[in-house]
Amino acid sequence: MKIGELTKRNFATCLGSQTIGALLEEIYYKPLSYVLVMTGKTVSRVFHIPDLYWGMPLGEKNTLDNISGSKEFIELSAKEDIGVLLNMEHDLAVVFDDDHQPLGVIDNVPMINKLLQFKRSRNKQIGLDYYEFDNIIDSLDVDVFITDGEGYILFLNPAAEKVCGIMKEEVIGKHVTDLEKENLISKSITMEVIKNRKKINILQKMNTGKTVLSSAIPIFNEAGEVSRVLSTSNNVADMNELLKRIEKQNQELVVKEQQLDLMREAVFGRNNYACFSKGMEEIKETVIKIAPTDLTVLIQGESGVGKEVVAKLVHSLSSRTKHPLVKINCGLIPENLIESELFGYESGAFTGANKAGKIGKIEMADQGTLFLDEIGEMPLLLQVKLLEFLQDREITRVGGTKRINIDTRIIAATNRDLKEMVQQGKFREDLYYRLNVFPLRIAPLRERAEDILTFAEYFLGKFNDKYILNKKMAPDALDLLAKYNWPGNVREFEHVMERAVVISNTDLIAAAEINVLIDIKQESGGKIFSTGLMPWKVAKKELEKQLIKRAYDIYKSTYKAAEALDVCQSTVAKMLKNMAE
């Protein structure tokens, strides 16, 4: 592009002796921007007309020679290439023809300069892009074959050369029908596309002996005519081999999925998870889905329904299974020791503290899983510190200042209604929502009667193996088990089955034997029965255990159990902890 093509005839010429007023009257109605002051054939000065209107005196003696305000400019020939404007320091250029007569003024040189730089950069980038695209197409495993709208060959990549058994130098410029005549291909897909003006798929036989599945599409120009035909193909033998590999991999995946299912079932079996009810099957499927994640899980359900079993399953099926599952029963630890038990303490933190300090339960669960059982029993003051840990995943030992990072998954369990406790002000709302990320409710045994016979079979087998017996259940005994509402849930069911296996005098456990065991729990009315003699201290200790356990099962709280038994909460917590160990 030449300079003359950019030039605008936006000027007037005059002598320097002309007055400003006369000049402005002369050009007033003309759409001009500049005045060129001529000295012979030379442009000596250039004025911007708006400057003359608004900034110059208009007296009779005020000629253009007598005023300042001339613009700096450069002279250019109309035949010069536009590239001369690149990096030009002046903002204004006066363009001359071959006779050195002014043709016009270019006053937007900086903008033109930028456009030229962009164009140069863009052209360079287009060249790079073309080079890159060419390399990409040449690197494709799929063959690419391009013709014009009449069927003359324009391009083929190395993959196409290999499939067709030809070199591009031999065929570029030829018509595709020439390839048919030379038996290089069995049929031209290109001509089918040109004829039908749509995508075509066909099987082609090549002179290399290969059969390929070819696909070609038309490319249209602005006039709606076919300007190019793009063809690609895949070796049928390679596709069949790929399908075989995919089928084999699918079969291997099926086998691995079956093996994984067996492994999962083994994990469920090891953790005493036996059920057939729809609700428990849904929990089982849910556990399988959430176990591989690090979601915080809140397990809710009555005492004895198997909350700890589910917590162990989540841990066992997770990626943290090689690290410890640390259980903290928030209802068994005395209130004055809970903080040190959870967070640990440094040497000399308090009177009676271990001189070497002690690691806390939370820190023990690093890389593993922290199981907060009976979370509803945690005192409000400690809930604040637990919330802080859940937010930051950092702890500070009692008596210490160092913050310790902990990577652990959180599982909490409770037999209490935490939402109701929040409304009553007994449980922090923010902590509740931190724990209730993925809630799981385990229904009581009375709501899933279909599981009772399953549990009966499971526990019968378990205790037969334990005591090396071969006991069976009479139909009326099973019927009695199914009718009972099991206030103690699965835990009570397990204890009843174990006692039935042990005390039954025959290999067939009858309904009468089950009735005796259930009646003792239902109708004792607070009375104490002794079926034999034992040392006084042993009987007293056994009675304490039974009373404390029974009270805790009823009230689900060490504080309420202590109140009912008229003893200290620490006594209840200590006894329950000893029984758990």
mmCIF file of N, CA and C in Angstrom, residues 356-469:
data_model
loop_
_atom_site.group_PDB
_atom_site.id
_atom_site.type_symbol
_atom_site.label_atom_id
_atom_site.label_comp_id
_atom_site.label_asym_id
_atom_site.label_seq_id
_atom_site.Cartn_x
_atom_site.Cartn_y
_atom_site.Cartn_z
ATOM 1 N N ALA A 356 5.930 -35.998 80.741
ATOM 2 C CA ALA A 356 6.298 -35.951 79.322
ATOM 3 C C ALA A 356 5.178 -35.379 78.456
ATOM 4 N N GLY A 357 4.057 -35.020 79.113
ATOM 5 C CA GLY A 357 2.910 -34.566 78.331
ATOM 6 C C GLY A 357 2.162 -35.762 77.748
ATOM 7 N N LYS A 358 1.112 -35.498 76.995
ATOM 8 C CA LYS A 358 0.309 -36.580 76.436
ATOM 9 C C LYS A 358 -0.345 -36.135 75.124
ATOM 10 N N ILE A 359 -0.314 -37.018 74.159
ATOM 11 C CA ILE A 359 -0.973 -36.735 72.873
ATOM 12 C C ILE A 359 -2.474 -36.952 73.028
ATOM 13 N N GLY A 360 -3.281 -36.087 72.408
ATOM 14 C CA GLY A 360 -4.733 -36.188 72.519
ATOM 15 C C GLY A 360 -5.322 -37.129 71.479
ATOM 16 N N LYS A 361 -6.603 -37.462 71.679
ATOM 17 C CA LYS A 361 -7.283 -38.389 70.772
ATOM 18 C C LYS A 361 -7.371 -37.814 69.349
ATOM 19 N N ILE A 362 -7.601 -36.488 69.256
ATOM 20 C CA ILE A 362 -7.696 -35.878 67.922
ATOM 21 C C ILE A 362 -6.382 -36.020 67.177
ATOM 22 N N GLU A 363 -5.282 -35.773 67.871
ATOM 23 C CA GLU A 363 -3.963 -35.889 67.244
ATOM 24 C C GLU A 363 -3.657 -37.332 66.868
ATOM 25 N N MET A 364 -4.151 -38.272 67.654
ATOM 26 C CA MET A 364 -3.956 -39.696 67.333
ATOM 27 C C MET A 364 -4.650 -40.080 66.030
ATOM 28 N N ALA A 365 -5.698 -39.320 65.668
ATOM 29 C CA ALA A 365 -6.474 -39.638 64.462
ATOM 30 C C ALA A 365 -5.904 -38.987 63.205
ATOM 31 N N ASP A 366 -4.741 -38.361 63.309
ATOM 32 C CA ASP A 366 -4.136 -37.725 62.132
ATOM 33 C C ASP A 366 -3.938 -38.753 61.019
ATOM 34 N N GLN A 367 -4.351 -38.418 59.806
ATOM 35 C CA GLN A 367 -4.320 -39.266 58.613
ATOM 36 C C GLN A 367 -5.428 -40.332 58.626
ATOM 37 N N GLY A 368 -6.096 -40.486 59.763
ATOM 38 C CA GLY A 368 -7.141 -41.498 59.869
ATOM 39 C C GLY A 368 -8.521 -40.880 60.017
ATOM 40 N N THR A 369 -9.343 -41.490 60.888
ATOM 41 C CA THR A 369 -10.723 -41.048 61.085
ATOM 42 C C THR A 369 -10.975 -40.807 62.563
ATOM 43 N N LEU A 370 -11.637 -39.698 62.884
ATOM 44 C CA LEU A 370 -12.006 -39.375 64.256
ATOM 45 C C LEU A 370 -13.497 -39.625 64.422
ATOM 46 N N PHE A 371 -13.839 -40.556 65.320
ATOM 47 C CA PHE A 371 -15.239 -40.921 65.553
ATOM 48 C C PHE A 371 -15.698 -40.319 66.873
ATOM 49 N N LEU A 372 -16.551 -39.293 66.790
ATOM 50 C CA LEU A 372 -17.076 -38.609 67.974
ATOM 51 C C LEU A 372 -18.410 -39.231 68.336
ATOM 52 N N ASP A 373 -18.376 -40.243 69.203
ATOM 53 C CA ASP A 373 -19.596 -40.936 69.599
ATOM 54 C C ASP A 373 -20.286 -40.154 70.709
ATOM 55 N N GLU A 374 -21.623 -40.220 70.702
ATOM 56 C CA GLU A 374 -22.443 -39.499 71.688
ATOM 57 C C GLU A 374 -22.061 -38.018 71.731
ATOM 58 N N ILE A 375 -21.990 -37.390 70.563
ATOM 59 C CA ILE A 375 -21.577 -35.993 70.464
ATOM 60 C C ILE A 375 -22.534 -35.066 71.197
ATOM 61 N N GLY A 376 -23.783 -35.503 71.367
ATOM 62 C CA GLY A 376 -24.764 -34.685 72.072
ATOM 63 C C GLY A 376 -24.457 -34.504 73.545
ATOM 64 N N GLU A 377 -23.538 -35.315 74.099
ATOM 65 C CA GLU A 377 -23.184 -35.215 75.521
ATOM 66 C C GLU A 377 -22.035 -34.243 75.756
ATOM 67 N N MET A 378 -21.479 -33.661 74.705
ATOM 68 C CA MET A 378 -20.323 -32.781 74.879
ATOM 69 C C MET A 378 -20.743 -31.460 75.512
ATOM 70 N N PRO A 379 -20.056 -31.003 76.558
ATOM 71 C CA PRO A 379 -20.389 -29.735 77.218
ATOM 72 C C PRO A 379 -20.276 -28.557 76.248
ATOM 73 N N LEU A 380 -21.089 -27.525 76.489
ATOM 74 C CA LEU A 380 -21.125 -26.368 75.591
ATOM 75 C C LEU A 380 -19.772 -25.678 75.468
ATOM 76 N N LEU A 381 -19.051 -25.560 76.583
ATOM 77 C CA LEU A 381 -17.758 -24.868 76.541
ATOM 78 C C LEU A 381 -16.777 -25.576 75.624
ATOM 79 N N LEU A 382 -16.804 -26.888 75.631
ATOM 80 C CA LEU A 382 -15.878 -27.642 74.790
ATOM 81 C C LEU A 382 -16.337 -27.657 73.334
ATOM 82 N N GLN A 383 -17.637 -27.476 73.111
ATOM 83 C CA GLN A 383 -18.147 -27.422 71.740
ATOM 84 C C GLN A 383 -17.496 -26.285 70.952
ATOM 85 N N VAL A 384 -17.180 -25.189 71.650
ATOM 86 C CA VAL A 384 -16.531 -24.041 71.002
ATOM 87 C C VAL A 384 -15.170 -24.447 70.467
ATOM 88 N N LYS A 385 -14.389 -25.167 71.278
ATOM 89 C CA LYS A 385 -13.051 -25.579 70.856
ATOM 90 C C LYS A 385 -13.118 -26.627 69.753
ATOM 91 N N LEU A 386 -14.105 -27.510 69.825
ATOM 92 C CA LEU A 386 -14.264 -28.499 68.765
ATOM 93 C C LEU A 386 -14.621 -27.807 67.454
ATOM 94 N N LEU A 387 -15.502 -26.809 67.520
ATOM 95 C CA LEU A 387 -15.877 -26.054 66.325
ATOM 96 C C LEU A 387 -14.664 -25.377 65.707
ATOM 97 N N GLU A 388 -13.816 -24.801 66.545
ATOM 98 C CA GLU A 388 -12.599 -24.143 66.050
ATOM 99 C C GLU A 388 -11.706 -25.143 65.317
ATOM 100 N N PHE A 389 -11.596 -26.350 65.887
ATOM 101 C CA PHE A 389 -10.786 -27.387 65.225
ATOM 102 C C PHE A 389 -11.391 -27.788 63.879
ATOM 103 N N LEU A 390 -12.718 -27.953 63.839
ATOM 104 C CA LEU A 390 -13.376 -28.352 62.595
ATOM 105 C C LEU A 390 -13.211 -27.291 61.509
ATOM 106 N N GLN A 391 -13.122 -26.021 61.899
ATOM 107 C CA GLN A 391 -12.961 -24.943 60.927
ATOM 108 C C GLN A 391 -11.531 -24.856 60.411
ATOM 109 N N ASP A 392 -10.554 -24.955 61.335
ATOM 110 C CA ASP A 392 -9.149 -24.729 60.966
ATOM 111 C C ASP A 392 -8.346 -26.012 60.805
ATOM 112 N N ARG A 393 -8.873 -27.130 61.338
ATOM 113 C CA ARG A 393 -8.148 -28.406 61.369
ATOM 114 C C ARG A 393 -6.781 -28.235 62.033
ATOM 115 N N GLU A 394 -6.777 -27.430 63.103
ATOM 116 C CA GLU A 394 -5.580 -27.232 63.914
ATOM 117 C C GLU A 394 -5.963 -27.336 65.388
ATOM 118 N N ILE A 395 -5.041 -27.837 66.196
ATOM 119 C CA ILE A 395 -5.284 -27.910 67.636
ATOM 120 C C ILE A 395 -4.100 -27.308 68.383
ATOM 121 N N THR A 396 -4.345 -26.945 69.625
ATOM 122 C CA THR A 396 -3.277 -26.522 70.538
ATOM 123 C C THR A 396 -3.432 -27.337 71.803
ATOM 124 N N ARG A 397 -2.388 -28.042 72.189
ATOM 125 C CA ARG A 397 -2.471 -28.856 73.399
ATOM 126 C C ARG A 397 -2.683 -27.983 74.628
ATOM 127 N N VAL A 398 -3.334 -28.547 75.653
ATOM 128 C CA VAL A 398 -3.545 -27.839 76.912
ATOM 129 C C VAL A 398 -2.180 -27.467 77.484
ATOM 130 N N GLY A 399 -2.018 -26.196 77.812
ATOM 131 C CA GLY A 399 -0.746 -25.734 78.363
ATOM 132 C C GLY A 399 0.294 -25.411 77.301
ATOM 133 N N GLY A 400 -0.069 -25.543 76.027
ATOM 134 C CA GLY A 400 0.879 -25.280 74.948
ATOM 135 C C GLY A 400 0.479 -24.075 74.123
ATOM 136 N N THR A 401 1.353 -23.667 73.204
ATOM 137 C CA THR A 401 1.090 -22.528 72.320
ATOM 138 C C THR A 401 1.225 -22.911 70.849
ATOM 139 N N LYS A 402 1.885 -24.014 70.562
ATOM 140 C CA LYS A 402 2.115 -24.426 69.175
ATOM 141 C C LYS A 402 0.824 -24.977 68.565
ATOM 142 N N ARG A 403 0.513 -24.511 67.348
ATOM 143 C CA ARG A 403 -0.660 -25.005 66.631
ATOM 144 C C ARG A 403 -0.243 -26.196 65.768
ATOM 145 N N ILE A 404 -0.991 -27.283 65.893
ATOM 146 C CA ILE A 404 -0.651 -28.535 65.208
ATOM 147 C C ILE A 404 -1.699 -28.834 64.152
ATOM 148 N N ASN A 405 -1.264 -28.994 62.905
ATOM 149 C CA ASN A 405 -2.182 -29.329 61.817
ATOM 150 C C ASN A 405 -2.614 -30.791 61.920
ATOM 151 N N ILE A 406 -3.897 -31.048 61.752
ATOM 152 C CA ILE A 406 -4.437 -32.406 61.815
ATOM 153 C C ILE A 406 -5.229 -32.698 60.541
ATOM 154 N N ASP A 407 -4.872 -33.785 59.869
ATOM 155 C CA ASP A 407 -5.610 -34.232 58.677
ATOM 156 C C ASP A 407 -6.415 -35.465 59.061
ATOM 157 N N THR A 408 -7.691 -35.284 59.299
ATOM 158 C CA THR A 408 -8.527 -36.407 59.718
ATOM 159 C C THR A 408 -9.942 -36.233 59.181
ATOM 160 N N ARG A 409 -10.606 -37.358 58.995
ATOM 161 C CA ARG A 409 -12.019 -37.322 58.614
ATOM 162 C C ARG A 409 -12.858 -37.380 59.891
ATOM 163 N N ILE A 410 -13.973 -36.677 59.891
ATOM 164 C CA ILE A 410 -14.828 -36.609 61.082
ATOM 165 C C ILE A 410 -16.107 -37.416 60.858
ATOM 166 N N ILE A 411 -16.376 -38.316 61.797
ATOM 167 C CA ILE A 411 -17.662 -39.009 61.850
ATOM 168 C C ILE A 411 -18.216 -38.794 63.253
ATOM 169 N N ALA A 412 -19.437 -38.305 63.351
ATOM 170 C CA ALA A 412 -20.064 -38.099 64.656
ATOM 171 C C ALA A 412 -21.317 -38.962 64.753
ATOM 172 N N ALA A 413 -21.663 -39.317 65.974
ATOM 173 C CA ALA A 413 -22.861 -40.146 66.187
ATOM 174 C C ALA A 413 -23.573 -39.674 67.442
ATOM 175 N N THR A 414 -24.895 -39.825 67.438
ATOM 176 C CA THR A 414 -25.674 -39.429 68.609
ATOM 177 C C THR A 414 -27.005 -40.146 68.616
ATOM 178 N N ASN A 415 -27.532 -40.365 69.820
ATOM 179 C CA ASN A 415 -28.871 -40.925 69.951
ATOM 180 C C ASN A 415 -29.876 -39.835 70.352
ATOM 181 N N ARG A 416 -29.406 -38.599 70.311
ATOM 182 C CA ARG A 416 -30.257 -37.490 70.709
ATOM 183 C C ARG A 416 -30.634 -36.641 69.498
ATOM 184 N N ASP A 417 -31.691 -35.851 69.631
ATOM 185 C CA ASP A 417 -32.147 -34.959 68.568
ATOM 186 C C ASP A 417 -31.366 -33.652 68.671
ATOM 187 N N LEU A 418 -30.291 -33.533 67.897
ATOM 188 C CA LEU A 418 -29.427 -32.358 68.002
ATOM 189 C C LEU A 418 -30.152 -31.078 67.591
ATOM 190 N N LYS A 419 -31.066 -31.186 66.638
ATOM 191 C CA LYS A 419 -31.795 -29.997 66.189
ATOM 192 C C LYS A 419 -32.641 -29.439 67.334
ATOM 193 N N GLU A 420 -33.270 -30.339 68.071
ATOM 194 C CA GLU A 420 -34.059 -29.907 69.216
ATOM 195 C C GLU A 420 -33.160 -29.327 70.304
ATOM 196 N N MET A 421 -31.983 -29.928 70.472
ATOM 197 C CA MET A 421 -31.037 -29.416 71.461
ATOM 198 C C MET A 421 -30.553 -28.017 71.082
ATOM 199 N N VAL A 422 -30.415 -27.760 69.787
ATOM 200 C CA VAL A 422 -30.025 -26.419 69.333
ATOM 201 C C VAL A 422 -31.093 -25.414 69.723
ATOM 202 N N GLN A 423 -32.381 -25.776 69.520
ATOM 203 C CA GLN A 423 -33.481 -24.888 69.864
ATOM 204 C C GLN A 423 -33.559 -24.642 71.361
ATOM 205 N N GLN A 424 -33.139 -25.636 72.132
ATOM 206 C CA GLN A 424 -33.159 -25.513 73.592
ATOM 207 C C GLN A 424 -31.913 -24.828 74.140
ATOM 208 N N GLY A 425 -30.943 -24.514 73.234
ATOM 209 C CA GLY A 425 -29.707 -23.862 73.662
ATOM 210 C C GLY A 425 -28.707 -24.800 74.298
ATOM 211 N N LYS A 426 -28.884 -26.118 74.103
ATOM 212 C CA LYS A 426 -27.982 -27.100 74.700
ATOM 213 C C LYS A 426 -26.902 -27.579 73.727
ATOM 214 N N PHE A 427 -27.034 -27.169 72.459
ATOM 215 C CA PHE A 427 -26.028 -27.567 71.466
ATOM 216 C C PHE A 427 -25.857 -26.403 70.491
ATOM 217 N N ARG A 428 -24.596 -26.089 70.168
ATOM 218 C CA ARG A 428 -24.306 -24.943 69.316
ATOM 219 C C ARG A 428 -24.828 -25.171 67.898
ATOM 220 N N GLU A 429 -25.512 -24.168 67.373
ATOM 221 C CA GLU A 429 -26.076 -24.283 66.023
ATOM 222 C C GLU A 429 -24.986 -24.387 64.970
ATOM 223 N N ASP A 430 -23.909 -23.557 65.110
ATOM 224 C CA ASP A 430 -22.838 -23.591 64.114
ATOM 225 C C ASP A 430 -22.118 -24.929 64.119
ATOM 226 N N LEU A 431 -21.960 -25.547 65.286
ATOM 227 C CA LEU A 431 -21.330 -26.865 65.356
ATOM 228 C C LEU A 431 -22.234 -27.925 64.730
ATOM 229 N N TYR A 432 -23.545 -27.784 64.969
ATOM 230 C CA TYR A 432 -24.490 -28.739 64.378
ATOM 231 C C TYR A 432 -24.368 -28.760 62.860
ATOM 232 N N TYR A 433 -24.311 -27.578 62.238
ATOM 233 C CA TYR A 433 -24.230 -27.527 60.771
ATOM 234 C C TYR A 433 -22.858 -27.959 60.262
ATOM 235 N N ARG A 434 -21.826 -27.790 61.084
ATOM 236 C CA ARG A 434 -20.498 -28.301 60.709
ATOM 237 C C ARG A 434 -20.472 -29.825 60.672
ATOM 238 N N LEU A 435 -21.232 -30.446 61.584
ATOM 239 C CA LEU A 435 -21.246 -31.903 61.676
ATOM 240 C C LEU A 435 -22.266 -32.530 60.726
ATOM 241 N N ASN A 436 -23.345 -31.802 60.458
ATOM 242 C CA ASN A 436 -24.459 -32.353 59.685
ATOM 243 C C ASN A 436 -24.248 -32.173 58.173
ATOM 244 N N VAL A 437 -23.033 -32.429 57.704
ATOM 245 C CA VAL A 437 -22.737 -32.305 56.272
ATOM 246 C C VAL A 437 -23.436 -33.426 55.507
ATOM 247 N N PHE A 438 -23.282 -34.663 56.002
ATOM 248 C CA PHE A 438 -23.978 -35.793 55.373
ATOM 249 C C PHE A 438 -24.638 -36.610 56.484
ATOM 250 N N PRO A 439 -25.937 -36.390 56.713
ATOM 251 C CA PRO A 439 -26.619 -37.105 57.794
ATOM 252 C C PRO A 439 -27.026 -38.523 57.380
ATOM 253 N N LEU A 440 -26.904 -39.449 58.318
ATOM 254 C CA LEU A 440 -27.359 -40.833 58.125
ATOM 255 C C LEU A 440 -28.216 -41.208 59.336
ATOM 256 N N ARG A 441 -29.459 -41.599 59.092
ATOM 257 C CA ARG A 441 -30.316 -42.035 60.201
ATOM 258 C C ARG A 441 -30.494 -43.548 60.125
ATOM 259 N N ILE A 442 -30.209 -44.208 61.227
ATOM 260 C CA ILE A 442 -30.392 -45.655 61.305
ATOM 261 C C ILE A 442 -31.680 -45.923 62.072
ATOM 262 N N ALA A 443 -32.610 -46.575 61.422
ATOM 263 C CA ALA A 443 -33.917 -46.838 62.042
ATOM 264 C C ALA A 443 -33.776 -47.849 63.171
ATOM 265 N N PRO A 444 -34.612 -47.741 64.209
ATOM 266 C CA PRO A 444 -34.576 -48.733 65.292
ATOM 267 C C PRO A 444 -35.061 -50.089 64.770
ATOM 268 N N LEU A 445 -34.731 -51.142 65.494
ATOM 269 C CA LEU A 445 -35.042 -52.500 65.055
ATOM 270 C C LEU A 445 -36.553 -52.722 64.930
ATOM 271 N N ARG A 446 -37.339 -52.056 65.742
ATOM 272 C CA ARG A 446 -38.794 -52.235 65.681
ATOM 273 C C ARG A 446 -39.383 -51.718 64.371
ATOM 274 N N GLU A 447 -38.653 -50.822 63.664
ATOM 275 C CA GLU A 447 -39.127 -50.284 62.388
ATOM 276 C C GLU A 447 -38.650 -51.105 61.197
ATOM 277 N N ARG A 448 -37.874 -52.126 61.442
ATOM 278 C CA ARG A 448 -37.375 -52.979 60.344
ATOM 279 C C ARG A 448 -37.441 -54.444 60.788
ATOM 280 N N ALA A 449 -38.663 -54.896 60.986
ATOM 281 C CA ALA A 449 -38.903 -56.250 61.487
ATOM 282 C C ALA A 449 -38.314 -57.319 60.566
ATOM 283 N N GLU A 450 -38.193 -56.984 59.250
ATOM 284 C CA GLU A 450 -37.659 -57.983 58.313
ATOM 285 C C GLU A 450 -36.207 -58.328 58.606
ATOM 286 N N ASP A 451 -35.513 -57.468 59.394
ATOM 287 C CA ASP A 451 -34.122 -57.758 59.740
ATOM 288 C C ASP A 451 -33.997 -58.714 60.930
ATOM 289 N N ILE A 452 -35.087 -58.898 61.687
ATOM 290 C CA ILE A 452 -34.996 -59.686 62.918
ATOM 291 C C ILE A 452 -34.601 -61.131 62.636
ATOM 292 N N LEU A 453 -35.240 -61.757 61.649
ATOM 293 C CA LEU A 453 -34.897 -63.151 61.332
ATOM 294 C C LEU A 453 -33.467 -63.240 60.786
ATOM 295 N N THR A 454 -33.061 -62.223 60.044
ATOM 296 C CA THR A 454 -31.686 -62.197 59.540
ATOM 297 C C THR A 454 -30.695 -62.132 60.691
ATOM 298 N N PHE A 455 -30.982 -61.243 61.656
ATOM 299 C CA PHE A 455 -30.101 -61.145 62.819
ATOM 300 C C PHE A 455 -30.110 -62.440 63.640
ATOM 301 N N ALA A 456 -31.288 -63.052 63.756
ATOM 302 C CA ALA A 456 -31.378 -64.304 64.515
ATOM 303 C C ALA A 456 -30.458 -65.358 63.907
ATOM 304 N N GLU A 457 -30.500 -65.486 62.579
ATOM 305 C CA GLU A 457 -29.636 -66.464 61.898
ATOM 306 C C GLU A 457 -28.168 -66.092 62.057
ATOM 307 N N TYR A 458 -27.884 -64.789 61.921
ATOM 308 C CA TYR A 458 -26.494 -64.334 62.007
ATOM 309 C C TYR A 458 -25.917 -64.580 63.398
ATOM 310 N N PHE A 459 -26.633 -64.143 64.451
ATOM 311 C CA PHE A 459 -26.111 -64.289 65.808
ATOM 312 C C PHE A 459 -26.099 -65.747 66.255
ATOM 313 N N LEU A 460 -27.061 -66.538 65.787
ATOM 314 C CA LEU A 460 -27.065 -67.963 66.124
ATOM 315 C C LEU A 460 -25.787 -68.623 65.600
ATOM 316 N N GLY A 461 -25.433 -68.299 64.335
ATOM 317 C CA GLY A 461 -24.205 -68.847 63.774
ATOM 318 C C GLY A 461 -22.978 -68.344 64.502
ATOM 319 N N LYS A 462 -22.982 -67.068 64.846
ATOM 320 C CA LYS A 462 -21.838 -66.471 65.536
ATOM 321 C C LYS A 462 -21.589 -67.143 66.883
ATOM 322 N N PHE A 463 -22.646 -67.346 67.693
ATOM 323 C CA PHE A 463 -22.453 -67.898 69.037
ATOM 324 C C PHE A 463 -22.306 -69.418 69.021
ATOM 325 N N ASN A 464 -22.857 -70.071 68.009
ATOM 326 C CA ASN A 464 -22.572 -71.504 67.844
ATOM 327 C C ASN A 464 -21.080 -71.714 67.603
ATOM 328 N N ASP A 465 -20.498 -70.844 66.771
ATOM 329 C CA ASP A 465 -19.053 -70.943 66.503
ATOM 330 C C ASP A 465 -18.250 -70.599 67.750
ATOM 331 N N LYS A 466 -18.712 -69.584 68.476
ATOM 332 C CA LYS A 466 -17.977 -69.133 69.651
ATOM 333 C C LYS A 466 -17.939 -70.210 70.740
ATOM 334 N N TYR A 467 -19.082 -70.877 70.961
ATOM 335 C CA TYR A 467 -19.172 -71.857 72.045
ATOM 336 C C TYR A 467 -19.110 -73.302 71.547
ATOM 337 N N ILE A 468 -18.806 -73.465 70.284
ATOM 338 C CA ILE A 468 -18.694 -74.793 69.660
ATOM 339 C C ILE A 468 -19.971 -75.598 69.922
ATOM 340 N N LEU A 469 -21.108 -75.021 69.488
ATOM 341 C CA LEU A 469 -22.403 -75.663 69.664
ATOM 342 C C LEU A 469 -23.099 -75.776 68.305
#
